[in-house]
mmCIF file of C-alpha atoms in Angstrom:
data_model
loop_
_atom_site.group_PDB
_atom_site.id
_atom_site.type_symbol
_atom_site.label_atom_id
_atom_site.label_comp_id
_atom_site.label_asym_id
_atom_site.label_seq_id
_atom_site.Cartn_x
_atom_site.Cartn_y
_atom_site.Cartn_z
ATOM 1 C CA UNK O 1 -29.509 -6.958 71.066
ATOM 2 C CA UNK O 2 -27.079 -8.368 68.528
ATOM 3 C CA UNK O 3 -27.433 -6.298 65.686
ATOM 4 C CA UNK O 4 -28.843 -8.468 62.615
ATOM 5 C CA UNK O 5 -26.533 -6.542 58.637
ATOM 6 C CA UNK O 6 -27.274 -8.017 56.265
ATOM 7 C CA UNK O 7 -24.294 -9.627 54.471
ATOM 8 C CA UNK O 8 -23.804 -8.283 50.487
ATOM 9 C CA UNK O 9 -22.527 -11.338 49.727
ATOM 10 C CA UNK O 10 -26.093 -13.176 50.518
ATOM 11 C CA UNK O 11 -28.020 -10.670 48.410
ATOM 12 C CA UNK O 12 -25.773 -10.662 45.684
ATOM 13 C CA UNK O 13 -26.323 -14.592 45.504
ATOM 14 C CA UNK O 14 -29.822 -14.525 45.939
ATOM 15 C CA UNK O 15 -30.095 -11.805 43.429
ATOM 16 C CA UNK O 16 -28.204 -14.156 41.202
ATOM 17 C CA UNK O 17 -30.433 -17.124 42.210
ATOM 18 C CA UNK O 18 -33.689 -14.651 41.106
ATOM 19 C CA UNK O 19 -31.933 -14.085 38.032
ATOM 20 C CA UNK O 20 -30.924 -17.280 36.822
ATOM 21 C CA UNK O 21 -34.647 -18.286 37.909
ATOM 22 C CA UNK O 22 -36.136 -15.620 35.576
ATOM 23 C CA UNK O 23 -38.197 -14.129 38.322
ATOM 24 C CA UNK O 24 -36.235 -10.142 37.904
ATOM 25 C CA UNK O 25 -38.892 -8.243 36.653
ATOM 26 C CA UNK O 26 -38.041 -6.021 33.356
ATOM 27 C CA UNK O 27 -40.004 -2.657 32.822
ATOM 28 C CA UNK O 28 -37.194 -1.120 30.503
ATOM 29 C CA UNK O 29 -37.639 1.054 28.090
ATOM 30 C CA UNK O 30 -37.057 -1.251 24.642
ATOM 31 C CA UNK O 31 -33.843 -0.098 23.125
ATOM 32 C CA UNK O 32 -35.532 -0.319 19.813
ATOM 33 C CA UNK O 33 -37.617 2.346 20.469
ATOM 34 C CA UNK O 34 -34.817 4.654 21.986
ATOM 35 C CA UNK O 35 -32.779 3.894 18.753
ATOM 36 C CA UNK O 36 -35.606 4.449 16.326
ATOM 37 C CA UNK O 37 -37.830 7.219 17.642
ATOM 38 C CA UNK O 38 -34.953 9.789 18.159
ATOM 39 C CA UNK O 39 -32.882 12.340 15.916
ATOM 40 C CA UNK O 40 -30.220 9.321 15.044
ATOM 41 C CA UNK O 41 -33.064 7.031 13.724
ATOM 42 C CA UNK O 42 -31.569 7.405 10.160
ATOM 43 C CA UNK O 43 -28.214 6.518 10.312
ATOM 44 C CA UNK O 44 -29.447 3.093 13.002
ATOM 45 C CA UNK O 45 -31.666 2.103 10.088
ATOM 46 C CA UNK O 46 -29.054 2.084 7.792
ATOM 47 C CA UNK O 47 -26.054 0.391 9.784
ATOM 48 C CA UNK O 48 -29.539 -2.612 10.680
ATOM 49 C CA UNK O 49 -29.830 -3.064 6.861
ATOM 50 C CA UNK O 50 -26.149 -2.807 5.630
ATOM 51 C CA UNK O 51 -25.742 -5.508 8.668
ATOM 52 C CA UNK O 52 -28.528 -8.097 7.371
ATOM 53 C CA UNK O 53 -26.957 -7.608 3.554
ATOM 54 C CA UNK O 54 -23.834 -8.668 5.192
ATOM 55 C CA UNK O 55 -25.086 -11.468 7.250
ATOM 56 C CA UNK O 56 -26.921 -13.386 5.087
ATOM 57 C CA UNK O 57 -25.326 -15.990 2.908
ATOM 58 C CA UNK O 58 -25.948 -15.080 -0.896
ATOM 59 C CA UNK O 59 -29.187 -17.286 -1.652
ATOM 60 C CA UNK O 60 -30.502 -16.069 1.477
ATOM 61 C CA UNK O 61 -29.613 -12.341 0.811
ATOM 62 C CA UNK O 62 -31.464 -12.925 -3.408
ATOM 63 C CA UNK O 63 -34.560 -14.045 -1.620
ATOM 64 C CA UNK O 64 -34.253 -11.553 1.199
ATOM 65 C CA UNK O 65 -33.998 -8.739 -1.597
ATOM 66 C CA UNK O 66 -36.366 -9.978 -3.719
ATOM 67 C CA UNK O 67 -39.304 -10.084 -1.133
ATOM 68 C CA UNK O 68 -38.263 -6.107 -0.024
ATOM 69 C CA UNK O 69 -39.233 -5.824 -4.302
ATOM 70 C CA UNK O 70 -41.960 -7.340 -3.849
ATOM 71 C CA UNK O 71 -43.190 -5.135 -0.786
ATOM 72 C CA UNK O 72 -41.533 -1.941 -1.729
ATOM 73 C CA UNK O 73 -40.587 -2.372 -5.365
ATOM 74 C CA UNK O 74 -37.516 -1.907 -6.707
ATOM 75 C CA UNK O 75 -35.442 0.810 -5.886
ATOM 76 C CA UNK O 76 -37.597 1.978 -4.175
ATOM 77 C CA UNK O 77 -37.400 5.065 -1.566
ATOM 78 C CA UNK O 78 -39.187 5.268 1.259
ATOM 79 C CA UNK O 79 -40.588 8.760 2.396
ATOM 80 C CA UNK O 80 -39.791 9.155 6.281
ATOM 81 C CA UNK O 81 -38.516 5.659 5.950
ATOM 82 C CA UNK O 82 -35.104 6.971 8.023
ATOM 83 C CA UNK O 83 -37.232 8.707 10.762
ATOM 84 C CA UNK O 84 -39.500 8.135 13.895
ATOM 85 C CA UNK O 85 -42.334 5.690 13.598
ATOM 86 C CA UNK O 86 -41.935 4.732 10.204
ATOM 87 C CA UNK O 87 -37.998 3.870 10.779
ATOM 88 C CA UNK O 88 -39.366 2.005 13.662
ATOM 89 C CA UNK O 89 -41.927 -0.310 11.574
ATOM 90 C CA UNK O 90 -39.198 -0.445 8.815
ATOM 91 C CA UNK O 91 -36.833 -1.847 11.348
ATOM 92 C CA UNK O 92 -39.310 -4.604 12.508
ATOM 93 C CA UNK O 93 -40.131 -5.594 9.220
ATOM 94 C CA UNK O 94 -36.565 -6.046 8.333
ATOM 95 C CA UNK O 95 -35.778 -7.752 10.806
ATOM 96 C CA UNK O 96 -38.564 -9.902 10.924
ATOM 97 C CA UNK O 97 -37.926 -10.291 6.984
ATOM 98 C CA UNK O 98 -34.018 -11.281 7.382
ATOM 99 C CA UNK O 99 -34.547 -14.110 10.420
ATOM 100 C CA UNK O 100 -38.167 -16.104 9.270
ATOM 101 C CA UNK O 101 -37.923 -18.163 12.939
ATOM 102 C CA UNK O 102 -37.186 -14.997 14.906
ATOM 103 C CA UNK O 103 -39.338 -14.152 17.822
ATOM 104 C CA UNK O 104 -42.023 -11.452 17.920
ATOM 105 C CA UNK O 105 -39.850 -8.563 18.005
ATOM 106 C CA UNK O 106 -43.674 -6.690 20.224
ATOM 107 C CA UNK O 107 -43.179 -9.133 22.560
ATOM 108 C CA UNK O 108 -39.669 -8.567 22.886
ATOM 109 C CA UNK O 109 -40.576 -4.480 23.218
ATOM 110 C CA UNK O 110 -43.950 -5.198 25.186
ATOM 111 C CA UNK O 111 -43.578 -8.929 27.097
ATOM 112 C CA UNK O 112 -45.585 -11.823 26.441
ATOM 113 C CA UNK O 113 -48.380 -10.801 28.819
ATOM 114 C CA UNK O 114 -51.677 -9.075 27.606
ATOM 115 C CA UNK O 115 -52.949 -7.867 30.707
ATOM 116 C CA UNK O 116 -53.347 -4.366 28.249
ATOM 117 C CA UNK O 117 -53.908 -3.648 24.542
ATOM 118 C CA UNK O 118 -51.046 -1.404 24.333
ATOM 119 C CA UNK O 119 -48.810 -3.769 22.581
ATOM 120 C CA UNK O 120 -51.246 -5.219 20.664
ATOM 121 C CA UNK O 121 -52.177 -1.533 19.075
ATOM 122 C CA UNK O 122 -48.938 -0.904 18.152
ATOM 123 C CA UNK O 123 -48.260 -3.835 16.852
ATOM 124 C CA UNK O 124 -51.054 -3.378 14.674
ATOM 125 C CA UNK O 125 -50.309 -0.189 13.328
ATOM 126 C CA UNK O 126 -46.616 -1.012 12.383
ATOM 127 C CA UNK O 127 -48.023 -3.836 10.444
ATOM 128 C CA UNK O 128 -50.067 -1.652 8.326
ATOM 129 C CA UNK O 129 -46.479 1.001 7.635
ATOM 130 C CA UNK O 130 -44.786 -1.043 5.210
ATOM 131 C CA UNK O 131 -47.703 -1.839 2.963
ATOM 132 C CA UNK O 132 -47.761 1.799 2.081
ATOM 133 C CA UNK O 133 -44.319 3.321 2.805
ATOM 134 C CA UNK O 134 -43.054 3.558 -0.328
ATOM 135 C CA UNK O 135 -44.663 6.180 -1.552
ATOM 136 C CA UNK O 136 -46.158 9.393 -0.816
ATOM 137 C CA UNK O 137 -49.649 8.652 -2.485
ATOM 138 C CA UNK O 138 -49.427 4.635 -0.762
ATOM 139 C CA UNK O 139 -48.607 6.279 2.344
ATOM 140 C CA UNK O 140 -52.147 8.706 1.906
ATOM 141 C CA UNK O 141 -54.405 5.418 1.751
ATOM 142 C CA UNK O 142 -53.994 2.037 3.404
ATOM 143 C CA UNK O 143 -56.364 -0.534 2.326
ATOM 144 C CA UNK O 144 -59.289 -2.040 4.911
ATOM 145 C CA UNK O 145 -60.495 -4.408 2.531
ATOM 146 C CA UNK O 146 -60.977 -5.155 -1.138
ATOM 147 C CA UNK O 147 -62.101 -2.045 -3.571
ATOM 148 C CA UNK O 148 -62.107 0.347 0.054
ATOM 149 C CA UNK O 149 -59.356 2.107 1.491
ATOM 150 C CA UNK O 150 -58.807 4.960 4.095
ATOM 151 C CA UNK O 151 -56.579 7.696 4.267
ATOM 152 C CA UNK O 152 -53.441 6.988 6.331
ATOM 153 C CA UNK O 153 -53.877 10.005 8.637
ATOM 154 C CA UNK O 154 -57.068 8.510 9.529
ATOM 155 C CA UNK O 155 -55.549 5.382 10.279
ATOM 156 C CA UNK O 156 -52.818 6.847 12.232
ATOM 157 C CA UNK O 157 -55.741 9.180 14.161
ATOM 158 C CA UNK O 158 -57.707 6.070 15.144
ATOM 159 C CA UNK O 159 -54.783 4.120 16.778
ATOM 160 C CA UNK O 160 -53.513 7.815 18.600
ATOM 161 C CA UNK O 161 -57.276 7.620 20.227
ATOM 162 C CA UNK O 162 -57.563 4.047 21.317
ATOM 163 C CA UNK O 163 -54.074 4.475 22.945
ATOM 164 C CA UNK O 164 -54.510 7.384 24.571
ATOM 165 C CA UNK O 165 -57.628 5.766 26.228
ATOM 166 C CA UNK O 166 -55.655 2.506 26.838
ATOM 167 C CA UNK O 167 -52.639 4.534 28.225
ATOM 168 C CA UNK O 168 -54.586 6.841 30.231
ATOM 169 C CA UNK O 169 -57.543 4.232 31.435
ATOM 170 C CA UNK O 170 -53.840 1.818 32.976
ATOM 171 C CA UNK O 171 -51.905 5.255 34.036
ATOM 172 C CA UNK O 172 -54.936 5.616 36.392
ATOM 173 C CA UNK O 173 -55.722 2.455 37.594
ATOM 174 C CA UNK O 174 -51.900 2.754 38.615
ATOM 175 C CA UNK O 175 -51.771 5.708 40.463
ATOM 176 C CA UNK O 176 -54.938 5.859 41.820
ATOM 177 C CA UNK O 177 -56.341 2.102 42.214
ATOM 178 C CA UNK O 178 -52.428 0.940 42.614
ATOM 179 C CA UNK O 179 -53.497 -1.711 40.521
ATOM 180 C CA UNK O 180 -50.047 -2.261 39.308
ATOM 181 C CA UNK O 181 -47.504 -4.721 38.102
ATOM 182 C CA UNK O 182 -43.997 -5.441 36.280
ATOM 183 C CA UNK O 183 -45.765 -6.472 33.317
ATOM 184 C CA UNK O 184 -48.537 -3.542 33.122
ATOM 185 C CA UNK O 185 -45.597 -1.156 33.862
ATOM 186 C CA UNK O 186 -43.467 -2.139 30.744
ATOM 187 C CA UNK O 187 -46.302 -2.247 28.301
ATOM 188 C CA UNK O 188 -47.046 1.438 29.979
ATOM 189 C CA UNK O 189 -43.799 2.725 29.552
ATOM 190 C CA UNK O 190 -42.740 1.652 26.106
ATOM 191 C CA UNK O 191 -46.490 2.004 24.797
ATOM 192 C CA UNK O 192 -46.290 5.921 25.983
ATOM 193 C CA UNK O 193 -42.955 6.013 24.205
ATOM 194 C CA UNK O 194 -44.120 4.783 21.010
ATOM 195 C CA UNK O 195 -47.380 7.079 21.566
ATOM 196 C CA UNK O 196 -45.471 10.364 21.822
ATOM 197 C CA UNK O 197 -43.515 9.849 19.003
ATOM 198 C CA UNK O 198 -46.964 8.485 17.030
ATOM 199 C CA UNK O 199 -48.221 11.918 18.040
ATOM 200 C CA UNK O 200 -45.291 13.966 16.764
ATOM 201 C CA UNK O 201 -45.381 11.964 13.486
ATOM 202 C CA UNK O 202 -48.903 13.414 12.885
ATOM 203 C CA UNK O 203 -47.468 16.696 13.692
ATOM 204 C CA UNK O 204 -44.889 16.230 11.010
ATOM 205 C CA UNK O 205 -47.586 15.079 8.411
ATOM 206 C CA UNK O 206 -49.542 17.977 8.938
ATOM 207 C CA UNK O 207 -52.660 16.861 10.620
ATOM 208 C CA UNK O 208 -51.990 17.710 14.289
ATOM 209 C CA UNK O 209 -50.781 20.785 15.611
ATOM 210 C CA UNK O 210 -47.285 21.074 17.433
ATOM 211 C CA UNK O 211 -48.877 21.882 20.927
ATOM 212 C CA UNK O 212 -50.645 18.851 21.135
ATOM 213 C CA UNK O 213 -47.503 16.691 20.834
ATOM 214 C CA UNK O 214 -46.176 18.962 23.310
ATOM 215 C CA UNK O 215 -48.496 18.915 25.906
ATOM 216 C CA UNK O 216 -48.427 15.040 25.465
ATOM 217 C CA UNK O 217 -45.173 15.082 26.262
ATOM 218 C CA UNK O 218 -45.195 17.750 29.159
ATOM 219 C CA UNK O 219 -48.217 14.541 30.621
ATOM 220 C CA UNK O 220 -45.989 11.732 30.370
ATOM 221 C CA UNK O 221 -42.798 14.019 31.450
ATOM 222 C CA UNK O 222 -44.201 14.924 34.526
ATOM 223 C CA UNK O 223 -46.550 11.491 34.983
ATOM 224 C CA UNK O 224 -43.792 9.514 35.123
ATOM 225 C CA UNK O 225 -41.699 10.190 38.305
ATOM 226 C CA UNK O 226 -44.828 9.868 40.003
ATOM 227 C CA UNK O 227 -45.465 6.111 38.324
ATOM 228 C CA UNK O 228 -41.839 5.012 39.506
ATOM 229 C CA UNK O 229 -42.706 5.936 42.902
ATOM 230 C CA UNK O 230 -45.732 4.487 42.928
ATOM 231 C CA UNK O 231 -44.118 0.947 41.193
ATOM 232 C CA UNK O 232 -41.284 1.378 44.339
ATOM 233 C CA UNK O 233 -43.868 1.218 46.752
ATOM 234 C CA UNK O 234 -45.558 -1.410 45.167
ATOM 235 C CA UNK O 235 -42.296 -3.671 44.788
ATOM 236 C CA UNK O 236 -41.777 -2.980 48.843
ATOM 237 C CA UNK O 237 -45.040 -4.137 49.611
ATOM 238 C CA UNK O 238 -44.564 -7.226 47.898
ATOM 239 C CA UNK O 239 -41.111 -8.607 48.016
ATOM 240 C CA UNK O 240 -40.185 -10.831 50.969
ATOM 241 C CA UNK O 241 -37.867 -13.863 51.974
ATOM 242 C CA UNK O 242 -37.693 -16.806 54.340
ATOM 243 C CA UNK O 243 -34.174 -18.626 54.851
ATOM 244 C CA UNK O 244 -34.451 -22.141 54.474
ATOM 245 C CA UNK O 245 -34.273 -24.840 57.106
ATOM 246 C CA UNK O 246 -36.314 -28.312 56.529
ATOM 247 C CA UNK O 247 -37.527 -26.750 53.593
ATOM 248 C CA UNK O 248 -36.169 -24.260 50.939
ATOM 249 C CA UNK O 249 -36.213 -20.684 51.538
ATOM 250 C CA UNK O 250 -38.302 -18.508 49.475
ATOM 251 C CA UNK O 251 -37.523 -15.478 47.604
ATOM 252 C CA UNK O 252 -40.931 -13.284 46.643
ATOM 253 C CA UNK O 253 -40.423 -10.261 43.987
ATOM 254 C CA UNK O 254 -43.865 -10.058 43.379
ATOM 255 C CA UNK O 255 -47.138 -11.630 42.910
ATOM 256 C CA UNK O 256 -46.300 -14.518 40.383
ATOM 257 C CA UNK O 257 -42.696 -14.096 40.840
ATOM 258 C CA UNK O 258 -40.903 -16.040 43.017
ATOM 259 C CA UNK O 259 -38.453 -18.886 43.779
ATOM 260 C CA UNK O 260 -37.151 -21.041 45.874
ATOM 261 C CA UNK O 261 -33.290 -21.507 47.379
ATOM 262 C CA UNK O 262 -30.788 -22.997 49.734
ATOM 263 C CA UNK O 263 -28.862 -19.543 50.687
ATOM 264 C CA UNK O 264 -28.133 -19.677 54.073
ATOM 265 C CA UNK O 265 -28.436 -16.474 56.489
ATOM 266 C CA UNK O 266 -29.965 -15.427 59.834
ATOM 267 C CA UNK O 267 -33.621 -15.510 59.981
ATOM 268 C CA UNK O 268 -33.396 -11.965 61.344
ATOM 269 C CA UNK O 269 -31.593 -11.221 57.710
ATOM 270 C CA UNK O 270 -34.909 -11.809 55.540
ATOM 271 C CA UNK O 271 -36.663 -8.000 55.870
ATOM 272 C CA UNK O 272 -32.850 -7.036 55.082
ATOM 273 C CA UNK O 273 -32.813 -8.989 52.533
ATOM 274 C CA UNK O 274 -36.377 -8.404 50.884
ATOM 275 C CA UNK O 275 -35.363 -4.566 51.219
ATOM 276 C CA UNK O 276 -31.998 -4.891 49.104
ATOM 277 C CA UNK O 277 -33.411 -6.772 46.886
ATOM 278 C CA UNK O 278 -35.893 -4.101 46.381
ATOM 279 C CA UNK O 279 -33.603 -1.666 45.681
ATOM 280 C CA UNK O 280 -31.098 -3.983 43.688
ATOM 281 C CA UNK O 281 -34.025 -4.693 40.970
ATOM 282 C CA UNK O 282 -34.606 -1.386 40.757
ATOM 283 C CA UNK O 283 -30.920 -1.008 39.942
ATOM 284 C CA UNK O 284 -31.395 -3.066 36.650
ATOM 285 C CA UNK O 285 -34.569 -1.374 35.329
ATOM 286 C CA UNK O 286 -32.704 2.013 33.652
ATOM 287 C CA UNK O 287 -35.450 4.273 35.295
ATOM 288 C CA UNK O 288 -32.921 6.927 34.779
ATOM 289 C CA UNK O 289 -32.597 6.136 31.252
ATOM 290 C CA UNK O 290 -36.563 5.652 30.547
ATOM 291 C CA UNK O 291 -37.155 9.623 32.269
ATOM 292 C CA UNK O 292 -34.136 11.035 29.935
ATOM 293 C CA UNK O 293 -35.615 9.799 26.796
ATOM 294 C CA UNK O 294 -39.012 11.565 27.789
ATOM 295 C CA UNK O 295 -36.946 14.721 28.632
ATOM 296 C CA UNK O 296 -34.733 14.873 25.314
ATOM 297 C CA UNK O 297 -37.827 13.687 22.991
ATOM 298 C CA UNK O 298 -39.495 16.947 24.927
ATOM 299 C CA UNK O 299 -36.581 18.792 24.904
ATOM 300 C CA UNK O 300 -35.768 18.183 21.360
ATOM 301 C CA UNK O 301 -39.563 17.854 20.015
ATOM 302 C CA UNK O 302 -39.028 20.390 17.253
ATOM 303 C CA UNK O 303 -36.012 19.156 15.565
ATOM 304 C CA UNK O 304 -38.026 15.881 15.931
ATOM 305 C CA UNK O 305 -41.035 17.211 14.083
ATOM 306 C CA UNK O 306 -38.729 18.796 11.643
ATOM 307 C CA UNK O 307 -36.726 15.656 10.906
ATOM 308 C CA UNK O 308 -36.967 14.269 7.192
ATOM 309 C CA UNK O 309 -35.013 10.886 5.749
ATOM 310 C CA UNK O 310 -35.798 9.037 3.110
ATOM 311 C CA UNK O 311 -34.897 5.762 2.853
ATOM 312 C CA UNK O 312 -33.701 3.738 -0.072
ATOM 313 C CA UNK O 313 -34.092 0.065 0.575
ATOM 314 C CA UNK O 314 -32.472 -1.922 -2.185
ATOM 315 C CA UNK O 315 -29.596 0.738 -3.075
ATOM 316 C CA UNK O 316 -28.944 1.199 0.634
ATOM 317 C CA UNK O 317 -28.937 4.877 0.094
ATOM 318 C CA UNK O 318 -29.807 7.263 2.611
ATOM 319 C CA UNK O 319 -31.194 10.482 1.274
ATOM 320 C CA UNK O 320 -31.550 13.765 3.180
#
């Protein structure tokens, strides 16, 4: 038999081909959140909002300020605006604030699709932060609707439940139904992200106690090898290629994502190929990053919890 390699040089070009066709999944873990919901949260909050005073042109930047008066008032500082969850929202908002057209910075961290209601309940919940993040006593109560309100924690204790059902329901119909895709898998990973660090944000309010951010985080430490394995497996199942001849060749990633081409190679090439490119999209997805940031937020949970920052909008002051 003549053996059948498969040339680099044609998976490197279909790989390119998949790229420039948008069909390369992404299940990253959103560098927002592994900016914002670690111990340098602070100081990337401040460089974001020194940056938008010095990009926008100087009617821009009077509006710009005057609507953070409006929302904040002025001068005003921000308890745990500088850390975690709150730095997060604050970020959002800001940025949302300084470019009007800009995209849905949640479907930038989560994807467009809504096969889950992760995104869509954190999404929610950093809505509500700014509202009452500038003080202590705003930050207590949130309003639900005229002459009502609630108490923050309780806000903050309602969306921790309905994502840890939502996060737990899709971790097992992963794992266990292998009901899985690209899509599901990002919302997973940066939703469990953002849930952790909700969690330890309680902890740091007073109203949970440390071992049950800690035991979160010993889950989705351990949980999520396991998921990447399972996500491998799935990807292996499902990606396949056909050369062209008459017709284009096909390229399959997944379900839903695929594309066709004119890269010629050896029929006997295409499980090769389908194999490599496997392991090539795999390459791109910073798995190695996404399990470090669950291993430093564990490994680094108490200086977490004990982080305080607040946050002075309109001086650009950071306080300790």
């Amino acid at each position: 038999n003549i053996p059948c390699n498969v040339s680099p040089e044609v998976v490197n070009e279909l790989f390119s081909v998949a790229q420039a066709g948008g069909i390369i999944p992404d299940i990253t873990l959103d560098r927002t959140l592994n900016d914002f919901l670690s111990l340098n949260s602070s100081e990337v909050l401040s460089q974001q909002y020194l940056g938008i005073q010095r990009s926008l042109p100087p009617e821009r930047l009077a509006s710009y300020n005057q609507d953070l008066a409006t929302t904040f008032g002025p001068g005003a500082q921000v308890p745990f605006g500088g850390v975690g969850i709150v730095a997060l929202a604050l970020s959002l908002f800001l940025e949302v604030l300084a470019h009007e057209n800009t995209a849905d910075p949640i479907k930038r961290i989560f994807g467009a699709d809504h096969s889950t209601d992760i995104g869509t309940l954190v999404s929610e919940y950093l809505k509500q932060v700014p509202r009452v993040a500038n003080d202590s006593q705003k930050m207590a109560e949130v309003p639900r609707v005229a002459n009502d309100s609630q108490k923050m924690a309780e806000v903050t204790e309602r969306y921790d439940r309905a994502l840890t059902y939502e996060l737990m329901d899709y971790f097992e119909e992963m794992t266990i139904d292998r009901r899985i895709s690209s899509a599901g898998m990002k919302q997973w990973l940066n939703g469990a992200a953002f849930h952790l660090h909700l969690r330890i944000h309680q902890v740091r309010m007073g109203t949970h106690k440390q071992g049950s951010a800690e035991s979160l985080g010993v889950f989705y430490k351990f949980g999520i090898p396991g998921l990447f394995k399972t996500y491998t497996d799935y990807l292996q199942r499902n990606a396949r290629e056909t050369p062209p001849g008459s017709r284009p060749g096909v390229l399959v990633v997944e379900p839903s994502r695929n594309i066709t081409h004119r890269v010629q190679h050896r029929p006997c090439e295409s499980e090769g190929i389908a194999n490599m490119m496997v392991r090539k999209v795999l390459e791109v997805q910073g798995l190695q990053r996404t399990v470090d940031f669950f291993e430093e937020t564990g490994k680094h949970i108490e200086s977490l919890i004990n982080q305080r920052g607040n946050f002075s909008l309109l001086s650009k002051v950071l306080t300790e």
